[in-house]
Amino acid sequence: MKLSKLMAAGMAALMCFTSFNAMNVWAENEEEESLVINYISARGETDAALKTLKKLAEDYKADHPGFEFNVESIADRATYLQKIKILASSDELPDWFDADPEAFFEGLCKKDLIYCVDDLYEELGIENQFFDIALDYPRFSDGSNYLMTWQGNVEYFWYHKDMFEKAGITETPNTLDELLEVCQKLQDAGMTPISAGNYDMIMRYPAFKAFRLAGNDFIDNARMGKEKFVSDTGLATAEYAQNIMQYYSEGWTNSDATAQMSLFLSSGAAMLYTGTWDTPDLIDENGELKEDISMFRLPVDTEGTATGENDYYANCGIGTAVLKESMTPAMKEFISYIWENYADTAMYEFNMLPSMMPSNPESLPELTRQILTDLENCGTFAQCWDVRLDPSTNEVYRKELASLGMKESTPEEFCENMDKAVEQYAADYFETEE
């Protein structure tokens, strides 16, 4: 009798233990399957990359009921950056957030807050699936990469063929000097040579000459004071920038990207320098360039051979960082799903050039195929000065560039003021380079 009671008690205990363990296993599995991602994005709600991510997140949720992808979009860049800096200062950064490979973000990486994307791609076995530019564009000077990039962009001079013809221009310029000659011919024919207004693009122009003379080495060194803007390269590029900026559209300092595009599309200016993110405004219903529009890449230089015709501005737009503490197995599983489906969804559902080659590229319009080829064949890509400079010096750069373009200052004064800014601010951001 006692034995029976003991056996009964033992069985009851075993059942309770088994039931308890089963509940624990269920709870653990439920916890593993649940993934909530809070993402603060600098992209607007209509941005194709963001639309692609939201679409894939919805598809993923269908098979993962515990999954949530919460997005806060802050399209105004200044407002966005202010919020990210406030969250960083209070240790409240979201799981995902957007960033450029600039000094502030580099500081977060050095604090070991961000997961290394090179490690992530290697762990997922996808490091060989991207365009080289998608892996190299977001790298810091030390070669490390902490940003996933979603787009592939190439920058071109877009131009009206009939306006070139009316000005007697039969060929697109092959050199930077020829580009100035083309501008002068257009102006002599009574036309505005260049539509300008988007300051992100305006800030490219001082880099044209420096990139041809010295590649990216000049800005990499000048931003930290290791080379002076008051140098042969710095002065040459400031002089070239001032020369070409005289051909900008009237009122460019008070214009913007929308006005810049509108002026070009209405033939108010013969040329427009911008990236392939603007192609929706430049193409017809078949995805080809409008009949009167064509394009050419950044011309080479007769004086400098550091870079050639296959080296130009190409980029992947703003990237996305993942907090190191948020990188769980469930997070990796979701990111793996994203990349398995991203290229085709972006290209064929949202008409956006992705950071990896989509399937069946031969079926795409000729223009898209050309851009994908240029993405694939880009050698050295020109670095954006506003990304490489520290934030404080960058503010000086914006102001000094306006003065240079309006001839309120000389190339020498522009370079002197840039050197003063670097001397004052750079050490606060590039501590390892002191």
XYZ file of C-alpha atoms in Angstrom:
434
model
C 0.000 0.000 0.000
C 2.738 2.366 0.934
C 4.570 1.384 -2.238
C 1.473 2.162 -4.320
C 1.147 5.575 -2.697
C 4.809 6.295 -3.298
C 4.511 5.271 -6.946
C 1.418 7.420 -7.379
C 3.144 10.388 -5.806
C 6.168 9.831 -7.968
C 4.079 9.654 -11.125
C 2.272 12.850 -10.165
C 5.554 14.603 -9.563
C 6.924 13.360 -12.875
C 3.831 14.557 -14.728
C 4.085 17.962 -13.094
C 7.772 18.154 -13.936
C 7.140 17.078 -17.536
C 4.277 19.551 -17.868
C 6.403 22.320 -16.384
C 9.269 21.526 -18.768
C 6.900 21.425 -21.734
C 5.542 24.849 -20.782
C 9.099 26.174 -20.490
C 10.062 24.782 -23.906
C 6.895 26.273 -25.418
C 7.643 29.604 -23.802
C 11.241 29.531 -25.018
C 10.157 28.678 -28.567
C 7.538 31.422 -28.459
C 10.196 33.877 -27.302
C 12.564 32.770 -30.066
C 9.884 33.219 -32.731
C 8.863 36.657 -31.458
C 10.825 39.523 -32.949
C 9.940 43.194 -32.649
C 12.078 45.639 -34.646
C 11.838 49.351 -33.988
C 13.279 51.215 -36.966
C 13.755 54.977 -37.228
C 14.356 55.836 -40.874
C 15.594 58.959 -42.603
C 13.655 57.864 -45.690
C 10.295 59.342 -46.616
C 7.163 57.211 -46.697
C 7.236 57.177 -50.506
C 10.865 56.050 -50.687
C 11.159 52.857 -52.751
C 13.695 51.230 -50.434
C 11.456 51.774 -47.430
C 8.428 50.512 -49.353
C 10.382 47.373 -50.268
C 11.371 46.723 -46.651
C 7.797 47.212 -45.434
C 6.456 44.867 -48.111
C 8.936 42.141 -47.197
C 8.237 42.634 -43.498
C 4.521 42.090 -44.155
C 5.284 38.919 -46.109
C 7.543 37.668 -43.324
C 4.917 38.333 -40.675
C 2.484 35.988 -42.445
C 4.638 33.044 -41.369
C 5.915 34.590 -38.126
C 2.915 35.763 -36.059
C 5.097 37.198 -33.287
C 6.951 39.470 -35.686
C 6.518 43.263 -35.723
C 8.328 45.841 -37.879
C 7.627 49.292 -36.467
C 8.853 52.140 -38.652
C 9.103 55.821 -37.796
C 9.899 57.864 -40.886
C 11.557 61.278 -40.483
C 12.313 62.539 -43.980
C 13.717 65.918 -42.908
C 17.399 65.114 -42.504
C 18.219 67.779 -39.910
C 15.287 66.702 -37.715
C 16.217 63.064 -38.159
C 19.858 63.560 -37.175
C 18.871 65.611 -34.138
C 16.596 62.822 -32.903
C 19.223 60.116 -33.426
C 21.817 62.133 -31.531
C 19.400 62.692 -28.641
C 18.559 58.979 -28.495
C 22.241 58.073 -28.635
C 23.055 60.422 -25.757
C 20.396 58.768 -23.590
C 21.321 55.211 -24.644
C 17.930 54.720 -26.328
C 18.857 54.035 -29.953
C 16.326 51.877 -31.848
C 17.103 48.387 -33.167
C 17.566 49.787 -36.680
C 18.388 53.334 -37.744
C 19.774 55.009 -40.851
C 23.207 56.571 -41.093
C 25.977 57.656 -43.410
C 29.593 56.596 -42.771
C 30.358 59.970 -41.183
C 32.129 61.026 -38.020
C 29.224 60.878 -35.550
C 28.185 57.387 -36.630
C 31.803 56.245 -36.580
C 31.921 57.285 -32.931
C 28.973 54.986 -32.148
C 30.755 52.112 -33.858
C 33.920 52.708 -31.868
C 31.835 52.398 -28.700
C 30.926 48.867 -29.861
C 27.216 49.722 -30.110
C 26.692 48.650 -33.739
C 26.905 45.187 -35.288
C 29.594 44.782 -37.958
C 27.904 44.259 -41.320
C 30.933 42.480 -42.789
C 30.590 39.878 -40.027
C 26.836 39.675 -40.558
C 27.097 39.068 -44.306
C 29.790 36.443 -43.788
C 27.669 34.663 -41.168
C 24.708 34.665 -43.583
C 26.902 33.592 -46.516
C 25.805 36.475 -48.741
C 28.942 38.641 -48.893
C 29.516 37.798 -52.589
C 26.020 38.707 -53.761
C 26.374 42.507 -53.637
C 27.780 45.029 -56.057
C 31.258 46.027 -54.860
C 30.040 49.586 -54.364
C 27.404 48.358 -51.887
C 30.121 46.935 -49.666
C 32.779 49.603 -50.192
C 30.755 52.817 -50.162
C 29.829 52.677 -46.441
C 33.313 51.724 -45.221
C 35.259 53.887 -42.818
C 38.887 54.780 -43.452
C 39.991 51.698 -41.514
C 38.057 49.470 -43.933
C 35.279 48.443 -41.534
C 31.613 48.438 -42.527
C 28.644 48.808 -40.173
C 25.874 49.704 -42.630
C 23.514 47.686 -44.805
C 22.918 49.545 -48.063
C 19.746 49.129 -50.081
C 20.277 51.088 -53.296
C 22.648 51.322 -56.211
C 23.099 54.801 -57.678
C 25.262 56.332 -60.368
C 25.493 60.081 -60.907
C 25.411 61.603 -64.392
C 25.166 64.860 -66.234
C 21.755 64.660 -67.926
C 21.293 66.980 -70.889
C 18.834 68.117 -73.553
C 20.067 66.950 -76.940
C 18.245 69.684 -78.850
C 19.731 72.440 -76.683
C 23.218 71.070 -77.289
C 22.482 70.995 -81.009
C 21.215 74.589 -81.035
C 24.452 75.678 -79.347
C 26.506 73.860 -81.980
C 27.685 71.150 -79.558
C 28.088 67.892 -81.441
C 29.818 65.770 -78.768
C 29.544 65.413 -75.010
C 32.597 66.649 -73.079
C 35.361 64.137 -72.369
C 37.380 66.356 -70.015
C 36.597 68.846 -67.274
C 37.965 71.660 -69.423
C 35.678 70.607 -72.274
C 32.766 70.713 -69.814
C 33.540 74.388 -69.174
C 33.693 74.987 -72.943
C 30.275 73.359 -73.376
C 28.866 75.605 -70.650
C 30.255 78.695 -72.331
C 28.796 77.702 -75.710
C 25.385 77.184 -74.154
C 25.563 80.542 -72.393
C 26.694 82.281 -75.587
C 23.651 80.780 -77.307
C 21.398 82.399 -74.698
C 20.721 79.273 -72.634
C 21.245 78.481 -68.972
C 23.928 75.765 -68.910
C 23.257 74.018 -65.562
C 20.146 73.686 -63.422
C 21.276 73.885 -59.783
C 19.471 74.008 -56.458
C 19.898 70.660 -54.702
C 22.710 71.423 -52.266
C 23.655 67.759 -51.964
C 24.590 67.918 -55.645
C 26.095 71.396 -55.482
C 28.523 70.092 -52.858
C 29.836 67.571 -55.411
C 31.352 70.196 -57.710
C 34.422 71.176 -55.639
C 35.389 67.496 -55.548
C 35.430 67.014 -59.335
C 38.930 68.383 -59.915
C 40.410 66.981 -56.696
C 39.073 63.505 -57.489
C 40.705 63.568 -60.910
C 43.989 64.950 -59.566
C 44.366 62.834 -56.427
C 41.489 60.386 -56.141
C 39.929 60.313 -52.681
C 43.265 60.767 -50.931
C 42.930 64.532 -50.931
C 39.686 64.739 -48.954
C 40.692 61.832 -46.692
C 43.788 63.761 -45.663
C 42.465 67.330 -45.799
C 39.495 66.588 -43.535
C 41.947 65.703 -40.739
C 44.523 68.404 -41.446
C 47.095 65.961 -42.831
C 46.967 67.903 -46.085
C 45.931 71.505 -46.520
C 43.123 72.831 -48.652
C 45.626 75.581 -49.369
C 47.644 73.240 -51.570
C 48.037 72.759 -55.291
C 45.174 70.245 -55.383
C 42.910 72.207 -53.044
C 43.379 75.500 -54.846
C 42.919 73.893 -58.267
C 39.651 72.275 -57.274
C 38.316 75.473 -55.652
C 39.202 77.438 -58.776
C 37.476 74.895 -61.004
C 34.391 74.904 -58.786
C 34.127 78.680 -58.993
C 34.553 78.573 -62.761
C 31.755 76.082 -63.332
C 29.409 77.583 -60.741
C 29.140 80.773 -62.821
C 27.023 78.668 -65.202
C 24.436 77.711 -62.577
C 20.810 78.735 -62.945
C 19.799 82.075 -61.464
C 18.849 81.979 -57.774
C 20.524 78.632 -57.114
C 21.368 79.504 -53.509
C 17.655 79.784 -52.681
C 16.483 76.867 -54.809
C 15.975 73.185 -53.999
C 15.900 69.732 -55.590
C 12.308 70.032 -56.822
C 12.871 73.404 -58.470
C 16.134 72.157 -59.948
C 14.364 69.238 -61.629
C 11.420 71.351 -62.795
C 13.714 73.868 -64.449
C 15.553 71.136 -66.318
C 12.415 69.298 -67.445
C 10.933 72.509 -68.803
C 14.154 73.126 -70.802
C 14.974 76.104 -68.630
C 18.517 74.733 -68.416
C 20.503 72.457 -70.703
C 22.133 70.196 -68.080
C 21.367 68.710 -64.692
C 23.821 66.832 -62.472
C 22.070 64.283 -60.286
C 21.888 60.592 -59.456
C 19.756 57.737 -60.689
C 17.343 58.141 -57.778
C 15.863 60.908 -59.952
C 15.333 58.745 -63.034
C 11.535 58.438 -62.469
C 11.315 62.118 -63.496
C 13.484 61.573 -66.552
C 11.956 58.480 -68.150
C 8.849 57.694 -70.189
C 6.179 55.063 -69.581
C 8.488 52.374 -71.028
C 11.288 53.073 -68.584
C 13.518 54.721 -71.205
C 14.863 58.263 -71.176
C 12.518 60.859 -72.597
C 13.258 61.418 -76.259
C 15.170 64.676 -75.878
C 17.282 63.641 -72.856
C 20.604 61.818 -72.748
C 23.453 61.541 -70.252
C 27.216 61.346 -69.719
C 29.401 60.447 -66.753
C 31.848 62.718 -64.936
C 34.515 63.789 -67.469
C 38.179 62.982 -66.903
C 40.920 65.591 -66.515
C 43.768 66.577 -68.804
C 46.068 67.359 -65.858
C 45.373 64.492 -63.469
C 45.500 60.756 -64.045
C 44.781 59.511 -60.518
C 41.345 58.405 -61.698
C 39.965 57.573 -65.126
C 36.743 57.226 -67.090
C 35.542 54.222 -65.061
C 35.931 56.153 -61.801
C 33.034 58.436 -60.942
C 30.341 59.219 -58.406
C 28.416 56.085 -57.504
C 26.857 55.395 -54.145
C 24.264 53.416 -52.264
C 22.425 56.181 -50.471
C 22.047 56.285 -46.729
C 22.592 52.911 -45.045
C 20.965 51.126 -42.109
C 22.666 50.144 -38.863
C 21.636 47.392 -36.452
C 22.319 47.681 -32.734
C 24.727 45.006 -31.541
C 22.505 44.095 -28.595
C 19.560 43.597 -30.983
C 21.370 41.108 -33.212
C 19.686 37.888 -32.056
C 19.309 34.650 -34.068
C 15.759 35.752 -34.887
C 17.079 39.073 -36.198
C 19.602 37.290 -38.416
C 16.863 35.024 -39.751
C 14.760 38.050 -40.735
C 17.693 39.862 -42.349
C 18.534 36.697 -44.287
C 14.929 36.595 -45.551
C 15.126 40.263 -46.541
C 18.216 39.759 -48.680
C 16.872 36.584 -50.287
C 13.964 38.583 -51.673
C 15.142 42.188 -51.743
C 16.675 42.664 -55.190
C 13.714 41.432 -57.245
C 11.107 43.078 -55.021
C 12.889 46.445 -55.214
C 13.504 46.241 -58.960
C 10.304 44.703 -60.257
C 7.707 45.919 -57.765
C 9.065 49.354 -56.848
C 11.298 50.197 -59.840
C 14.366 50.880 -57.701
C 17.932 49.869 -58.484
C 18.964 47.564 -55.631
C 22.420 47.050 -54.133
C 22.686 43.587 -55.703
C 21.929 42.347 -59.214
C 18.273 41.381 -59.721
C 17.334 38.248 -61.618
C 16.670 38.486 -65.375
C 18.448 41.846 -65.892
C 18.311 41.273 -69.653
C 14.539 41.894 -69.499
C 14.975 45.409 -68.121
C 14.845 48.638 -70.172
C 18.065 49.684 -71.895
C 18.612 52.607 -69.522
C 18.330 50.393 -66.452
C 20.737 47.863 -67.953
C 23.231 50.657 -68.642
C 23.036 51.921 -65.076
C 23.449 48.407 -63.670
C 26.495 47.945 -65.903
C 27.980 51.217 -64.644
C 27.324 50.116 -61.069
C 29.039 46.815 -61.699
C 32.010 48.338 -63.541
C 32.673 51.322 -61.285
C 36.332 51.301 -60.297
C 37.084 53.964 -57.692
C 33.958 55.827 -56.596
C 34.267 59.482 -55.652
C 33.608 60.097 -51.976
C 31.067 62.729 -50.976
C 32.854 65.520 -49.159
C 29.845 66.334 -46.991
C 29.959 62.742 -45.686
C 33.715 62.637 -45.119
C 34.000 65.999 -43.348
C 33.116 66.242 -39.671
C 29.671 67.804 -39.036
C 30.997 71.161 -37.855
C 33.436 71.603 -40.725
C 30.682 70.518 -43.088
C 28.546 73.456 -41.977
C 31.437 75.768 -42.777
C 31.832 74.023 -46.140
C 28.211 74.701 -47.088
C 28.517 78.393 -46.258
C 31.893 78.889 -47.876
C 30.747 77.110 -51.021
C 27.913 79.592 -51.483
C 30.343 82.494 -51.106
C 32.751 80.885 -53.555
C 30.039 80.297 -56.133
C 28.739 83.851 -55.914
C 32.321 85.185 -56.120
C 32.044 86.803 -52.714
C 35.286 85.011 -51.858
C 38.297 83.818 -53.842
C 39.494 80.217 -54.161
C 42.332 81.125 -51.804
C 39.927 82.453 -49.164
C 37.706 79.391 -49.534
C 40.660 77.080 -48.914
C 41.991 79.161 -46.016
C 38.612 79.099 -44.276
C 38.293 75.348 -44.797
C 41.707 74.811 -43.208
C 40.707 76.971 -40.244
C 37.525 74.923 -39.776
C 39.438 71.641 -39.882
C 41.949 72.965 -37.362
C 39.126 74.031 -35.042
C 36.764 71.052 -35.287
C 38.311 67.905 -36.767
C 40.095 66.715 -33.622
C 36.745 66.496 -31.821
C 35.604 63.822 -34.262
C 38.734 62.088 -35.541
C 40.444 61.312 -32.251
C 42.553 58.471 -33.630
C 44.020 60.782 -36.254
C 45.358 63.413 -33.882
